[in-house]
Amino acid sequence: MPDTESAVPPTKEKAVYSRPVFKQRLTVNSLEAQRVTARIFERVQRALLSLDVILRIIGKQEAIDPLAAWISEQMAALDRDFDQEAARLKALMDEHGIQAMPTYTHPAKYEIEISSPRAAQFAGLIRKLDKLMGQMDTLWLNSVLTSQQRLEANYQWQQQLFTLAGRIFSMEYRARKAVYAQDKTAETEEPATPETQDGSEVSEEEVQDANGADEPV
């Protein structure tokens, strides 16, 4: 009688690589910044790590560099937009003699992992979004902005980060698909569609609809 246990082929263990990381505590006050952090930060940092490191190993660097440069440009552009809006809101606060910023009842603290330079950039964008939301809330509490103005502005700025994340997911998927097309089957598995941490597919609706009931009407 054959030995059934010995007949089972050994499974190939997945390679584990040691990589440098910074572990940081990210504290965010506003609901909008909390949504972005909780829903997409881990997925974004994994996609950015894939583009920065993994795809350079298994693919052609000259094909990956333009994608990485494009993402950096998108992040830099959004960073400038945040700075310009923050300066505008600060001038509005000064115009109305407003100096104090509100405290928040339930700030959230996240332990995040910075595994690539662009992940650090994205974390910086979340911090700037949080600051911007604080300025919006300050102007709203002082009756400078109406509730509708605050709601629409907060939603639109939050969506800037969700849209950027969607572009990053798409770029990383396309890069993996291009690598697979080069007959690299020995080094990488067939690319799956962009997915969430629990394995569910990232839909266009999820990227564009972050707020649910808070979406402006």
Backbone as a chain_set.jsonl record, in Angstrom:
{"seq": "MPDTESAVPPTKEKAVYSRPVFKQRLTVNSLEAQRVTARIFERVQRALLSLDVILRIIGKQEAIDPLAAWISEQMAALDRDFDQEAARLKALMDEHGIQAMPTYTHPAKYEIEISSPRAAQFAGLIRKLDKLMGQMDTLWLNSVLTSQQRLEANYQWQQQLFTLAGRIFSMEYRARKAVYAQDKTAETEEPATPETQDGSEVSEEEVQDANGADEPV", "coords": {"N": [[0.857, -1.202, 0.0], [0.656, 2.211, -0.91], [2.488, 4.918, 0.566], [0.653, 7.462, 1.621], [1.236, 9.959, 2.674], [3.897, 10.479, 1.925], [3.495, 10.675, -0.743], [2.503, 13.136, -1.286], [3.413, 16.093, -2.832], [6.051, 18.293, -1.826], [5.312, 21.543, -0.576], [6.068, 24.687, -2.029], [7.846, 27.076, -0.356], [7.131, 30.469, 0.276], [9.299, 33.092, -0.539], [10.874, 35.158, 1.864], [11.816, 38.419, 2.431], [14.175, 40.561, 3.976], [13.603, 43.852, 4.824], [14.066, 47.421, 5.038], [12.292, 49.45, 7.364], [10.404, 52.169, 8.716], [8.722, 52.554, 11.689], [5.968, 54.327, 12.642], [3.899, 56.533, 14.616], [0.88, 57.719, 13.686], [-1.146, 60.371, 14.241], [-4.383, 61.417, 13.853], [-6.922, 63.826, 13.637], [-9.339, 64.678, 12.373], [-12.393, 63.417, 10.939], [-12.326, 62.907, 8.219], [-9.586, 62.56, 7.549], [-9.117, 60.368, 9.141], [-10.711, 58.439, 7.881], [-9.356, 58.133, 5.417], [-6.863, 57.161, 6.288], [-7.546, 54.76, 7.646], [-8.837, 53.267, 5.66], [-7.269, 53.085, 3.304], [-4.466, 53.45, 3.638], [-2.619, 51.327, 4.287], [-2.869, 49.664, 2.038], [-1.993, 51.404, 0.056], [0.694, 51.837, 0.809], [1.695, 49.278, 0.429], [1.358, 48.936, -2.339], [3.017, 50.979, -3.287], [5.482, 50.109, -2.302], [5.738, 47.825, -3.823], [6.018, 48.921, -6.386], [8.361, 50.439, -6.007], [10.334, 48.638, -5.157], [9.896, 45.726, -5.452], [9.017, 45.33, -8.146], [11.191, 46.318, -9.499], [13.037, 44.374, -9.118], [12.001, 42.106, -10.404], [11.324, 43.012, -12.885], [11.869, 45.274, -15.688], [13.888, 47.994, -15.039], [13.881, 50.385, -16.48], [11.319, 50.5, -17.408], [9.806, 50.777, -15.155], [10.628, 53.127, -13.869], [9.459, 55.509, -15.16], [6.795, 55.243, -14.271], [7.043, 55.434, -11.494], [8.079, 58.02, -11.313], [5.927, 59.474, -12.32], [3.995, 59.047, -10.329], [5.254, 60.323, -8.178], [5.18, 62.95, -9.123], [2.401, 63.38, -9.158], [1.846, 63.238, -6.418], [3.392, 65.392, -5.485], [2.104, 67.506, -6.752], [-0.429, 67.439, -5.522], [0.373, 67.94, -2.927], [1.228, 70.593, -3.165], [-1.232, 71.765, -3.767], [-2.615, 71.346, -1.367], [-1.07, 72.99, 0.327], [-1.517, 75.525, -0.797], [-4.285, 75.826, -0.413], [-4.391, 75.7, 2.361], [-2.999, 78.04, 3.011], [-4.774, 79.914, 1.988], [-7.023, 79.526, 3.616], [-5.912, 80.167, 6.074], [-5.438, 82.889, 5.718], [-8.08, 83.718, 5.588], [-8.913, 83.119, 8.155], [-7.284, 84.921, 9.58], [-8.319, 87.305, 8.627], [-10.772, 87.386, 9.902], [-10.02, 87.533, 12.481], [-9.453, 85.162, 13.837], [-7.803, 82.862, 15.831], [-7.518, 80.624, 17.486], [-7.568, 77.05, 17.332], [-9.802, 74.252, 17.042], [-10.194, 71.546, 19.448], [-10.427, 67.942, 19.211], [-12.869, 65.429, 19.789], [-12.448, 62.684, 19.519], [-9.662, 61.807, 18.625], [-7.648, 59.779, 16.466], [-5.189, 57.231, 16.695], [-2.726, 55.763, 14.779], [-0.635, 53.027, 14.134], [1.738, 53.052, 11.852], [3.563, 51.821, 8.986], [6.404, 52.754, 7.346], [7.633, 51.98, 4.409], [8.76, 52.764, 2.06], [10.052, 55.609, 0.21], [7.951, 57.019, -1.013], [5.742, 56.194, 0.382], [6.144, 57.55, 2.742], [5.732, 60.107, 1.747], [3.001, 59.949, 1.155], [1.909, 59.595, 3.701], [2.553, 62.099, 4.7], [0.832, 63.66, 3.173], [-1.622, 62.879, 4.231], [-1.401, 63.99, 6.781], [-1.405, 66.687, 6.083], [-3.938, 66.911, 4.98], [-5.433, 66.487, 7.301], [-4.753, 68.76, 8.793], [-5.829, 70.72, 7.127], [-8.565, 70.106, 7.274], [-8.958, 70.766, 9.924], [-8.687, 73.553, 9.817], [-10.877, 74.149, 8.183], [-12.967, 73.3, 9.85], [-12.591, 75.067, 11.957], [-13.258, 77.555, 10.778], [-15.907, 77.018, 10.186], [-17.03, 76.607, 12.752], [-16.838, 79.162, 13.664], [-18.682, 80.444, 12.182], [-17.949, 81.414, 9.695], [-17.846, 79.807, 7.453], [-20.558, 78.125, 5.903], [-22.581, 75.267, 6.863], [-23.044, 73.646, 4.632], [-21.049, 74.527, 2.861], [-18.754, 73.763, 4.269], [-19.139, 70.957, 4.368], [-19.08, 70.232, 1.62], [-16.502, 71.123, 0.858], [-14.802, 69.672, 2.595], [-15.374, 67.057, 1.783], [-14.54, 67.114, -0.92], [-11.754, 67.586, -0.692], [-10.927, 65.372, 0.783], [-11.527, 63.404, -1.107], [-9.563, 63.847, -2.982], [-7.325, 62.444, -2.074], [-8.295, 59.816, -2.072], [-8.719, 59.483, -4.799], [-6.1, 59.753, -5.78], [-4.994, 57.482, -4.562], [-6.403, 55.473, -5.93], [-5.298, 55.778, -8.482], [-2.676, 55.024, -7.976], [-3.031, 52.317, -7.254], [-3.943, 51.349, -9.717], [-1.721, 51.859, -11.382], [0.222, 50.195, -10.211], [-0.899, 47.688, -10.619], [-0.974, 47.592, -13.439], [1.766, 47.641, -13.931], [2.588, 45.206, -12.814], [1.186, 43.515, -14.491], [2.452, 44.036, -16.915], [4.999, 43.053, -16.366], [4.44, 40.341, -16.043], [3.666, 39.744, -18.62], [6.063, 39.556, -19.897], [6.867, 36.997, -19.902], [7.68, 36.15, -17.34], [7.083, 34.053, -15.663], [8.37, 32.323, -13.975], [9.353, 33.853, -11.947], [7.281, 35.365, -10.864], [3.842, 35.369, -9.872], [0.781, 35.063, -11.772], [-0.685, 38.196, -12.366], [-3.056, 39.503, -10.104], [-6.235, 41.215, -9.948], [-6.304, 44.644, -8.744], [-6.571, 44.687, -5.245], [-8.205, 44.627, -2.032], [-7.102, 44.484, 1.404], [-8.366, 42.302, 2.553], [-8.875, 40.762, 0.402], [-10.94, 41.395, -1.32], [-12.136, 42.876, -4.333], [-10.941, 46.031, -5.513], [-13.06, 48.487, -6.331], [-14.154, 50.916, -8.785], [-16.122, 52.491, -7.736], [-15.612, 52.4, -4.995], [-13.231, 53.828, -4.754], [-14.077, 56.336, -5.549], [-16.173, 56.943, -3.864], [-16.119, 57.715, -0.756], [-17.348, 58.671, 1.505], [-20.01, 57.92, 1.931], [-22.881, 58.695, 3.502], [-22.032, 61.271, 3.867], [-21.559, 62.456, 1.473], [-21.71, 65.276, -0.655], [-24.772, 66.866, -1.525]], "CA": [[0.0, 0.0, 0.0], [1.534, 3.378, -0.997], [2.502, 5.882, 1.668], [-0.061, 8.641, 1.095], [1.881, 11.2, 3.117], [5.081, 10.733, 1.119], [3.086, 10.936, -2.126], [2.132, 14.541, -1.426], [4.617, 16.877, -3.16], [6.301, 19.374, -0.863], [4.879, 22.872, -1.018], [7.148, 25.645, -2.171], [7.688, 28.165, 0.598], [7.271, 31.8, -0.286], [10.506, 33.763, -0.06], [10.672, 36.299, 2.751], [12.975, 39.284, 2.327], [14.329, 41.555, 5.032], [13.586, 45.186, 4.22], [14.073, 48.49, 6.043], [11.024, 50.146, 7.6], [10.225, 53.055, 9.862], [7.414, 52.432, 12.314], [5.581, 55.635, 13.151], [2.534, 56.718, 15.109], [0.198, 58.789, 12.975], [-2.326, 60.84, 14.967], [-5.245, 62.238, 13.003], [-8.06, 64.338, 14.397], [-10.577, 64.827, 11.612], [-13.022, 62.202, 10.432], [-11.906, 62.686, 6.834], [-8.24, 61.987, 7.561], [-9.237, 59.032, 9.73], [-11.226, 57.558, 6.835], [-8.293, 57.85, 4.458], [-5.846, 56.324, 6.931], [-8.07, 53.43, 7.961], [-9.312, 52.519, 4.496], [-6.368, 52.856, 2.172], [-3.027, 53.686, 3.789], [-1.841, 50.089, 4.202], [-2.861, 49.22, 0.644], [-1.155, 52.329, -0.708], [2.106, 51.609, 1.085], [2.09, 48.012, -0.196], [1.465, 49.17, -3.776], [4.206, 51.79, -3.518], [6.633, 49.232, -2.088], [5.806, 46.95, -4.986], [6.583, 49.691, -7.493], [9.703, 50.921, -5.691], [11.314, 47.599, -4.864], [9.64, 44.394, -5.99], [8.968, 45.313, -9.599], [12.537, 46.566, -10.005], [13.761, 43.107, -9.056], [11.491, 41.122, -11.366], [11.017, 43.631, -14.169], [12.872, 46.161, -16.261], [13.858, 49.259, -14.314], [13.545, 51.498, -17.366], [9.865, 50.533, -17.572], [9.198, 51.139, -13.871], [10.998, 54.49, -13.483], [8.462, 56.523, -15.534], [5.615, 55.11, -13.422], [7.387, 55.983, -10.181], [8.203, 59.468, -11.465], [4.577, 60.015, -12.486], [3.354, 59.042, -9.014], [5.881, 61.391, -7.399], [4.646, 64.218, -9.625], [1.024, 63.5, -8.68], [1.903, 63.542, -4.985], [3.916, 66.748, -5.323], [1.058, 68.441, -7.171], [-1.45, 67.485, -4.478], [1.009, 68.603, -1.789], [1.156, 72.038, -3.425], [-2.64, 72.161, -3.658], [-2.921, 71.425, 0.066], [-0.405, 74.169, 0.882], [-2.194, 76.725, -1.286], [-5.582, 75.947, 0.258], [-4.126, 76.013, 3.776], [-2.652, 79.46, 3.074], [-6.008, 80.681, 1.75], [-7.857, 79.426, 4.811], [-5.233, 80.919, 7.139], [-5.721, 84.303, 5.461], [-9.478, 83.924, 5.95], [-8.949, 83.149, 9.621], [-6.686, 86.19, 10.013], [-9.258, 88.369, 8.265], [-11.85, 87.404, 10.89], [-9.426, 87.573, 13.816], [-9.544, 83.826, 14.444], [-6.478, 82.307, 16.095], [-7.587, 79.316, 18.154], [-8.048, 75.889, 16.574], [-10.582, 73.383, 17.927], [-9.732, 70.198, 19.777], [-11.343, 66.929, 18.699], [-13.312, 64.523, 20.852], [-11.96, 61.317, 19.331], [-8.527, 61.644, 17.716], [-7.266, 58.377, 16.26], [-3.754, 56.989, 16.59], [-2.446, 54.603, 13.942], [0.746, 52.583, 14.007], [1.933, 52.846, 10.426], [4.872, 51.339, 8.57], [6.933, 53.459, 6.185], [8.518, 51.018, 3.757], [9.318, 53.348, 0.845], [9.996, 57.076, 0.289], [6.649, 57.55, -1.423], [4.813, 55.949, 1.492], [6.327, 58.697, 3.643], [5.046, 61.221, 1.097], [1.549, 59.787, 1.29], [1.599, 59.886, 5.105], [2.6, 63.553, 4.824], [-0.402, 64.198, 2.585], [-2.692, 62.66, 5.211], [-1.23, 65.008, 7.834], [-1.836, 67.986, 5.547], [-5.4, 66.857, 4.899], [-5.948, 66.651, 8.655], [-4.599, 70.176, 9.142], [-6.789, 71.47, 6.321], [-9.885, 69.883, 7.854], [-9.009, 71.56, 11.153], [-8.951, 74.942, 9.443], [-12.268, 74.204, 7.725], [-13.838, 73.195, 11.025], [-12.447, 76.322, 12.697], [-14.053, 78.585, 10.101], [-17.319, 76.645, 10.327], [-17.441, 76.863, 14.139], [-16.903, 80.613, 13.839], [-19.736, 80.934, 11.279], [-17.409, 81.987, 8.462], [-18.327, 78.875, 6.443], [-21.826, 77.472, 6.206], [-22.469, 73.815, 6.988], [-22.948, 73.068, 3.293], [-19.719, 74.844, 2.332], [-17.802, 72.899, 4.972], [-19.36, 69.58, 3.941], [-18.608, 70.048, 0.253], [-15.05, 71.298, 0.801], [-14.171, 68.536, 3.263], [-15.541, 65.896, 0.914], [-13.716, 67.246, -2.12], [-10.336, 67.429, -0.37], [-10.74, 63.966, 1.129], [-11.569, 62.621, -2.332], [-8.3, 63.986, -3.69], [-6.444, 61.355, -1.659], [-8.86, 58.556, -2.555], [-8.467, 59.425, -6.237], [-4.673, 59.468, -5.93], [-4.795, 56.076, -4.211], [-6.905, 54.672, -7.032], [-4.321, 55.833, -9.571], [-1.523, 54.22, -7.557], [-3.415, 50.905, -7.387], [-4.01, 51.035, -11.135], [-0.36, 51.828, -11.903], [0.918, 49.004, -9.711], [-1.482, 46.535, -11.311], [-0.512, 47.595, -14.822], [3.174, 47.286, -13.936], [2.657, 43.765, -12.594], [0.686, 42.867, -15.697], [3.498, 44.163, -17.926], [6.063, 42.123, -15.999], [3.963, 38.985, -16.335], [3.627, 39.587, -20.07], [7.424, 39.313, -20.371], [7.162, 35.579, -19.646], [8.404, 36.029, -16.084], [6.273, 33.162, -14.846], [9.195, 31.643, -12.975], [9.648, 34.741, -10.833], [6.109, 36.013, -10.284], [2.564, 34.761, -10.186], [-0.075, 35.849, -12.651], [-1.184, 39.32, -11.589], [-4.472, 39.583, -9.767], [-6.74, 42.583, -10.021], [-6.046, 45.376, -7.511], [-7.492, 44.174, -4.245], [-8.107, 45.116, -0.676], [-6.338, 43.614, 2.281], [-9.096, 41.065, 2.812], [-9.011, 40.017, -0.842], [-12.039, 41.855, -2.16], [-11.65, 43.723, -5.417], [-11.09, 47.475, -5.391], [-13.92, 48.958, -7.407], [-14.103, 52.348, -9.071], [-17.049, 53.152, -6.821], [-14.986, 52.539, -3.675], [-12.257, 54.909, -4.817], [-14.74, 57.622, -5.721], [-17.195, 57.168, -2.834], [-15.512, 57.412, 0.532], [-18.109, 59.199, 2.635], [-21.362, 57.432, 2.134], [-23.926, 59.696, 3.752], [-21.473, 62.618, 3.899], [-21.353, 62.979, 0.121], [-22.525, 66.484, -0.835], [-25.965, 66.699, -2.357]], "C": [[0.888, 1.247, 0.0], [1.4, 4.291, 0.216], [1.893, 7.187, 1.168], [0.623, 9.94, 1.49], [3.083, 11.532, 2.255], [4.736, 11.041, -0.329], [2.723, 12.388, -2.361], [3.38, 15.355, -1.707], [4.812, 18.006, -2.16], [5.87, 20.716, -1.428], [6.074, 23.806, -1.051], [6.906, 26.827, -1.243], [7.934, 29.496, -0.099], [8.481, 32.492, 0.315], [10.14, 34.976, 0.786], [11.95, 37.124, 2.734], [12.984, 40.272, 3.492], [14.427, 42.924, 4.389], [13.545, 46.245, 5.306], [12.705, 49.15, 6.162], [11.188, 51.124, 8.744], [8.83, 52.796, 10.4], [7.103, 53.753, 12.997], [4.172, 55.589, 13.731], [1.951, 57.945, 14.412], [-1.073, 59.141, 13.74], [-3.125, 61.763, 14.072], [-6.515, 62.593, 13.775], [-9.372, 64.274, 13.632], [-11.096, 63.487, 11.117], [-12.535, 61.877, 9.027], [-10.525, 62.038, 6.781], [-8.243, 60.594, 8.18], [-9.743, 58.032, 8.698], [-10.11, 57.147, 5.867], [-7.271, 56.891, 5.058], [-6.342, 54.899, 7.117], [-8.368, 52.616, 6.711], [-8.228, 52.195, 3.475], [-4.883, 52.95, 2.467], [-2.211, 52.41, 3.637], [-1.764, 49.58, 2.768], [-1.969, 50.103, -0.221], [0.319, 52.032, -0.462], [2.58, 50.293, 0.495], [2.266, 48.179, -1.705], [2.712, 49.975, -4.109], [5.479, 50.977, -3.311], [6.828, 48.32, -3.291], [6.443, 47.668, -6.165], [8.036, 50.064, -7.246], [10.742, 49.812, -5.619], [11.057, 46.325, -5.658], [9.698, 44.376, -7.506], [10.315, 45.637, -10.231], [13.352, 45.269, -10.037], [13.318, 42.182, -10.175], [11.193, 41.708, -12.731], [12.161, 44.477, -14.674], [12.764, 47.527, -15.613], [13.46, 50.417, -15.212], [12.051, 51.597, -17.623], [9.175, 51.006, -16.299], [9.453, 52.6, -13.525], [9.981, 55.545, -13.914], [7.194, 56.457, -14.678], [5.871, 55.732, -12.056], [7.494, 57.501, -10.241], [6.831, 60.123, -11.591], [3.86, 60.089, -11.145], [3.93, 60.147, -8.139], [5.356, 62.754, -7.82], [3.216, 64.447, -9.146], [0.988, 63.868, -7.201], [2.377, 64.975, -4.749], [2.865, 67.784, -5.693], [-0.022, 68.566, -6.102], [-0.902, 68.163, -3.23], [0.948, 70.117, -1.96], [-0.278, 72.543, -3.298], [-3.056, 72.3, -2.192], [-2.32, 72.693, 0.671], [-1.114, 75.45, 0.462], [-3.538, 76.927, -0.592], [-5.405, 76.279, 1.732], [-3.781, 77.488, 3.94], [-3.89, 80.331, 2.884], [-6.894, 80.682, 2.988], [-7.238, 80.186, 5.986], [-5.486, 82.412, 6.963], [-7.158, 84.643, 5.835], [-9.643, 83.968, 7.465], [-8.398, 84.47, 10.152], [-7.637, 87.356, 9.758], [-10.37, 88.501, 9.3], [-11.316, 87.349, 12.322], [-9.495, 86.247, 14.555], [-8.136, 83.254, 14.613], [-6.536, 80.89, 16.648], [-8.129, 78.25, 17.211], [-8.81, 74.976, 17.532], [-9.807, 72.121, 18.306], [-10.787, 69.217, 19.273], [-11.641, 65.898, 19.781], [-12.728, 63.127, 20.739], [-10.831, 61.26, 18.296], [-8.134, 60.177, 17.626], [-5.755, 58.277, 16.096], [-3.539, 55.687, 15.825], [-0.956, 54.294, 13.976], [0.966, 52.239, 12.532], [3.374, 52.432, 10.141], [5.28, 52.062, 7.299], [7.985, 52.562, 5.543], [9.098, 51.525, 2.443], [9.222, 54.872, 0.962], [8.624, 57.634, -0.06], [5.564, 57.247, -0.396], [4.919, 57.07, 2.515], [5.647, 59.936, 3.07], [3.542, 61.135, 1.302], [1.117, 60.049, 2.731], [1.615, 61.394, 5.351], [1.36, 64.213, 4.25], [-1.582, 64.006, 3.532], [-2.607, 63.697, 6.323], [-1.701, 66.371, 7.339], [-3.352, 68.028, 5.37], [-6.001, 67.107, 6.275], [-5.866, 68.112, 9.104], [-5.627, 71.028, 8.408], [-8.202, 71.323, 6.872], [-10.045, 70.661, 9.157], [-9.294, 73.02, 10.87], [-10.396, 75.115, 8.974], [-13.223, 74.196, 8.915], [-13.778, 74.466, 11.873], [-13.317, 77.415, 12.089], [-15.543, 78.293, 10.202], [-17.824, 76.949, 11.746], [-17.553, 78.353, 14.437], [-17.855, 81.272, 12.844], [-19.208, 81.66, 10.05], [-17.831, 81.116, 7.273], [-19.676, 78.318, 6.869], [-21.6, 75.96, 6.326], [-22.307, 73.158, 5.627], [-21.579, 73.327, 2.675], [-18.66, 73.937, 2.97], [-17.915, 71.463, 4.475], [-18.784, 69.33, 2.551], [-17.091, 70.146, 0.16], [-14.332, 70.114, 1.439], [-14.237, 67.283, 2.399], [-14.595, 65.957, -0.278], [-12.239, 67.046, -1.82], [-10.026, 65.995, 0.061], [-10.654, 63.117, -0.136], [-10.289, 62.744, -3.152], [-7.351, 62.84, -3.34], [-6.981, 60.004, -2.104], [-8.605, 58.396, -4.059], [-6.999, 59.105, -6.518], [-4.378, 58.006, -5.623], [-5.258, 55.164, -5.34], [-5.937, 54.648, -8.203], [-3.09, 54.989, -9.237], [-1.834, 52.735, -7.699], [-3.407, 50.488, -8.855], [-2.617, 50.919, -11.742], [0.368, 50.556, -11.48], [0.406, 47.752, -10.401], [-0.985, 46.451, -12.747], [0.96, 47.208, -14.911], [3.358, 45.785, -13.738], [2.224, 43.004, -13.855], [1.743, 42.908, -16.803], [4.645, 43.2, -17.654], [5.663, 40.702, -16.345], [3.97, 38.722, -17.835], [5.007, 39.306, -20.663], [7.867, 37.869, -20.119], [8.014, 35.386, -18.401], [7.703, 35.058, -15.151], [7.087, 32.454, -13.777], [9.427, 32.509, -11.754], [8.41, 35.302, -10.153], [4.856, 35.281, -10.685], [1.793, 35.644, -11.145], [-0.72, 36.966, -11.854], [-2.683, 39.224, -11.329], [-4.929, 41.015, -9.95], [-6.391, 43.293, -8.729], [-7.049, 44.956, -6.444], [-7.238, 44.772, -2.876], [-7.364, 44.109, 0.169], [-7.058, 42.295, 2.513], [-9.402, 40.301, 1.527], [-10.137, 40.468, -1.736], [-11.527, 42.865, -3.17], [-11.898, 45.19, -5.13], [-11.896, 47.96, -6.576], [-13.742, 50.451, -7.613], [-14.988, 53.113, -8.102], [-16.414, 53.374, -5.457], [-13.996, 53.687, -3.664], [-12.946, 56.26, -4.834], [-15.739, 57.948, -4.614], [-16.646, 56.758, -1.485], [-16.426, 57.731, 1.703], [-19.448, 58.583, 2.897], [-22.311, 58.592, 2.305], [-23.38, 61.114, 3.742], [-21.256, 63.207, 2.514], [-22.261, 64.187, -0.103], [-23.673, 66.229, -1.79], [-26.275, 67.986, -3.086]], "O": [[1.794, 1.342, 0.829], [0.327, 4.412, 0.807], [2.512, 7.925, 0.402], [0.598, 10.913, 0.736], [3.294, 12.687, 1.885], [5.553, 11.592, -1.066], [2.641, 12.831, -3.507], [4.322, 15.324, -0.914], [3.841, 18.606, -1.7], [6.046, 20.988, -2.616], [6.972, 23.726, -0.213], [5.878, 27.498, -1.337], [8.82, 29.627, -0.943], [8.67, 32.484, 1.531], [9.216, 35.721, 0.462], [13.036, 36.604, 2.988], [11.938, 40.751, 3.93], [15.251, 43.133, 3.498], [13.033, 45.985, 6.395], [12.038, 49.38, 5.154], [12.015, 50.924, 9.634], [7.858, 52.816, 9.644], [7.874, 54.235, 13.826], [3.366, 54.726, 13.384], [2.466, 59.056, 14.538], [-1.973, 58.311, 13.874], [-2.612, 62.771, 13.587], [-7.095, 61.759, 14.47], [-10.398, 63.866, 14.178], [-10.331, 62.546, 10.905], [-12.351, 60.709, 8.683], [-10.321, 61.072, 6.045], [-7.454, 59.736, 7.783], [-9.26, 56.901, 8.642], [-9.948, 55.97, 5.546], [-6.863, 55.924, 4.414], [-5.642, 53.942, 6.785], [-8.171, 51.401, 6.703], [-8.268, 51.137, 2.846], [-4.083, 52.561, 1.617], [-1.206, 52.409, 2.926], [-0.712, 49.115, 2.33], [-1.278, 49.617, -1.116], [1.109, 51.979, -1.405], [3.739, 50.182, 0.098], [3.205, 47.637, -2.287], [3.391, 49.692, -5.096], [6.446, 51.134, -4.056], [7.956, 48.078, -3.721], [7.294, 47.113, -6.859], [8.856, 50.014, -8.163], [11.901, 50.02, -5.979], [11.901, 45.895, -6.445], [10.348, 43.513, -8.094], [10.56, 45.271, -11.38], [14.237, 45.095, -10.875], [14.147, 41.543, -10.824], [10.842, 40.969, -13.651], [13.278, 44.411, -14.161], [11.703, 48.151, -15.625], [12.776, 51.338, -14.765], [11.559, 52.656, -18.013], [8.084, 51.573, -16.356], [8.585, 53.253, -12.945], [9.654, 56.416, -13.109], [6.585, 57.487, -14.39], [5.033, 56.461, -11.525], [7.051, 58.192, -9.324], [6.597, 61.197, -11.038], [3.191, 61.08, -10.852], [3.188, 60.833, -7.436], [5.114, 63.617, -6.977], [2.853, 65.563, -8.772], [0.194, 64.711, -6.784], [1.825, 65.686, -3.909], [2.744, 68.816, -5.034], [-0.48, 69.669, -5.806], [-1.629, 68.883, -2.545], [0.651, 70.841, -1.01], [-0.507, 73.635, -2.777], [-3.756, 73.242, -1.82], [-2.982, 73.391, 1.439], [-1.293, 76.358, 1.273], [-3.894, 78.047, -0.225], [-6.18, 77.055, 2.292], [-4.218, 78.122, 4.9], [-4.037, 81.363, 3.54], [-7.449, 81.715, 3.364], [-7.953, 80.777, 6.795], [-5.722, 83.123, 7.94], [-7.427, 85.732, 6.342], [-10.424, 84.763, 7.989], [-8.972, 85.068, 11.061], [-7.744, 88.274, 10.571], [-10.857, 89.604, 9.551], [-12.08, 87.14, 13.265], [-9.587, 86.226, 15.782], [-7.373, 83.173, 13.651], [-5.697, 80.053, 16.314], [-9.023, 78.505, 16.404], [-8.49, 74.932, 18.72], [-8.9, 71.688, 17.596], [-11.906, 69.613, 18.946], [-10.775, 65.545, 20.581], [-12.531, 62.454, 21.751], [-11.023, 60.722, 17.206], [-8.271, 59.426, 18.592], [-5.125, 59.115, 15.451], [-4.094, 54.646, 16.176], [-0.122, 55.192, 13.861], [0.434, 51.247, 12.033], [4.276, 52.663, 10.946], [4.581, 51.992, 6.288], [9.087, 52.406, 6.067], [9.845, 50.807, 1.779], [8.403, 55.379, 1.728], [8.184, 58.617, 0.536], [4.571, 57.97, -0.315], [3.916, 57.494, 3.089], [5.056, 60.723, 3.809], [2.89, 62.138, 1.59], [0.073, 60.659, 2.961], [0.799, 61.912, 6.113], [0.887, 65.217, 4.782], [-2.449, 64.875, 3.627], [-3.63, 64.224, 6.76], [-2.324, 67.124, 8.087], [-3.975, 69.066, 5.588], [-6.971, 67.854, 6.404], [-6.796, 68.633, 9.719], [-6.221, 71.939, 8.984], [-8.952, 72.297, 6.933], [-11.13, 71.157, 9.462], [-10.055, 73.659, 11.596], [-11.058, 76.095, 9.318], [-14.165, 74.986, 8.977], [-14.785, 74.891, 12.438], [-14.029, 78.118, 12.805], [-16.353, 79.215, 10.293], [-18.919, 77.486, 11.914], [-18.274, 78.759, 15.348], [-17.845, 82.491, 12.676], [-19.933, 82.436, 9.428], [-18.14, 81.64, 6.203], [-19.909, 78.069, 8.052], [-20.551, 75.448, 5.934], [-21.524, 72.219, 5.477], [-21.01, 72.442, 2.035], [-17.783, 73.414, 2.283], [-16.904, 70.821, 4.192], [-18.086, 68.34, 2.328], [-16.458, 69.349, -0.533], [-13.357, 69.608, 0.882], [-13.262, 66.538, 2.299], [-13.93, 64.974, -0.605], [-11.533, 66.407, -2.6], [-8.964, 65.467, -0.27], [-9.816, 62.221, -0.232], [-9.962, 61.848, -3.93], [-6.652, 62.325, -4.212], [-6.201, 59.127, -2.478], [-8.31, 57.297, -4.528], [-6.69, 58.287, -7.385], [-3.607, 57.362, -6.333], [-4.581, 54.19, -5.67], [-5.77, 53.614, -8.849], [-2.532, 54.322, -10.108], [-1.008, 51.973, -8.201], [-2.925, 49.409, -9.198], [-2.348, 50.004, -12.52], [1.046, 49.92, -12.287], [1.184, 46.856, -10.73], [-0.618, 45.376, -13.222], [1.367, 46.526, -15.852], [4.181, 45.162, -14.408], [2.818, 41.992, -14.226], [1.914, 41.937, -17.54], [5.199, 42.603, -18.577], [6.468, 39.942, -16.885], [4.249, 37.605, -18.272], [5.109, 38.866, -21.808], [9.057, 37.554, -20.119], [8.943, 34.579, -18.388], [7.741, 35.25, -13.935], [6.531, 32.027, -12.765], [9.666, 32.001, -10.658], [8.471, 35.68, -8.983], [4.816, 34.639, -11.735], [2.107, 36.822, -11.314], [-1.253, 36.719, -10.772], [-3.467, 38.904, -12.223], [-4.11, 41.923, -10.091], [-6.195, 42.636, -7.707], [-8.248, 44.878, -6.714], [-6.182, 45.347, -2.613], [-7.035, 43.015, -0.29], [-6.405, 41.262, 2.657], [-10.114, 39.297, 1.56], [-10.271, 39.946, -2.843], [-10.594, 43.618, -2.892], [-12.932, 45.557, -4.573], [-11.447, 47.848, -7.717], [-13.247, 51.16, -6.737], [-14.665, 54.229, -7.693], [-16.641, 54.406, -4.826], [-13.918, 54.436, -2.69], [-12.474, 57.216, -4.218], [-16.113, 59.108, -4.443], [-16.703, 55.586, -1.113], [-16.299, 57.136, 2.773], [-19.978, 58.714, 4.0], [-22.527, 59.377, 1.382], [-24.148, 62.069, 3.625], [-20.812, 64.348, 2.396], [-23.448, 64.137, 0.218], [-23.547, 65.464, -2.746], [-27.246, 68.05, -3.84]]}, "num_chains": 1, "name": "protein.A"}
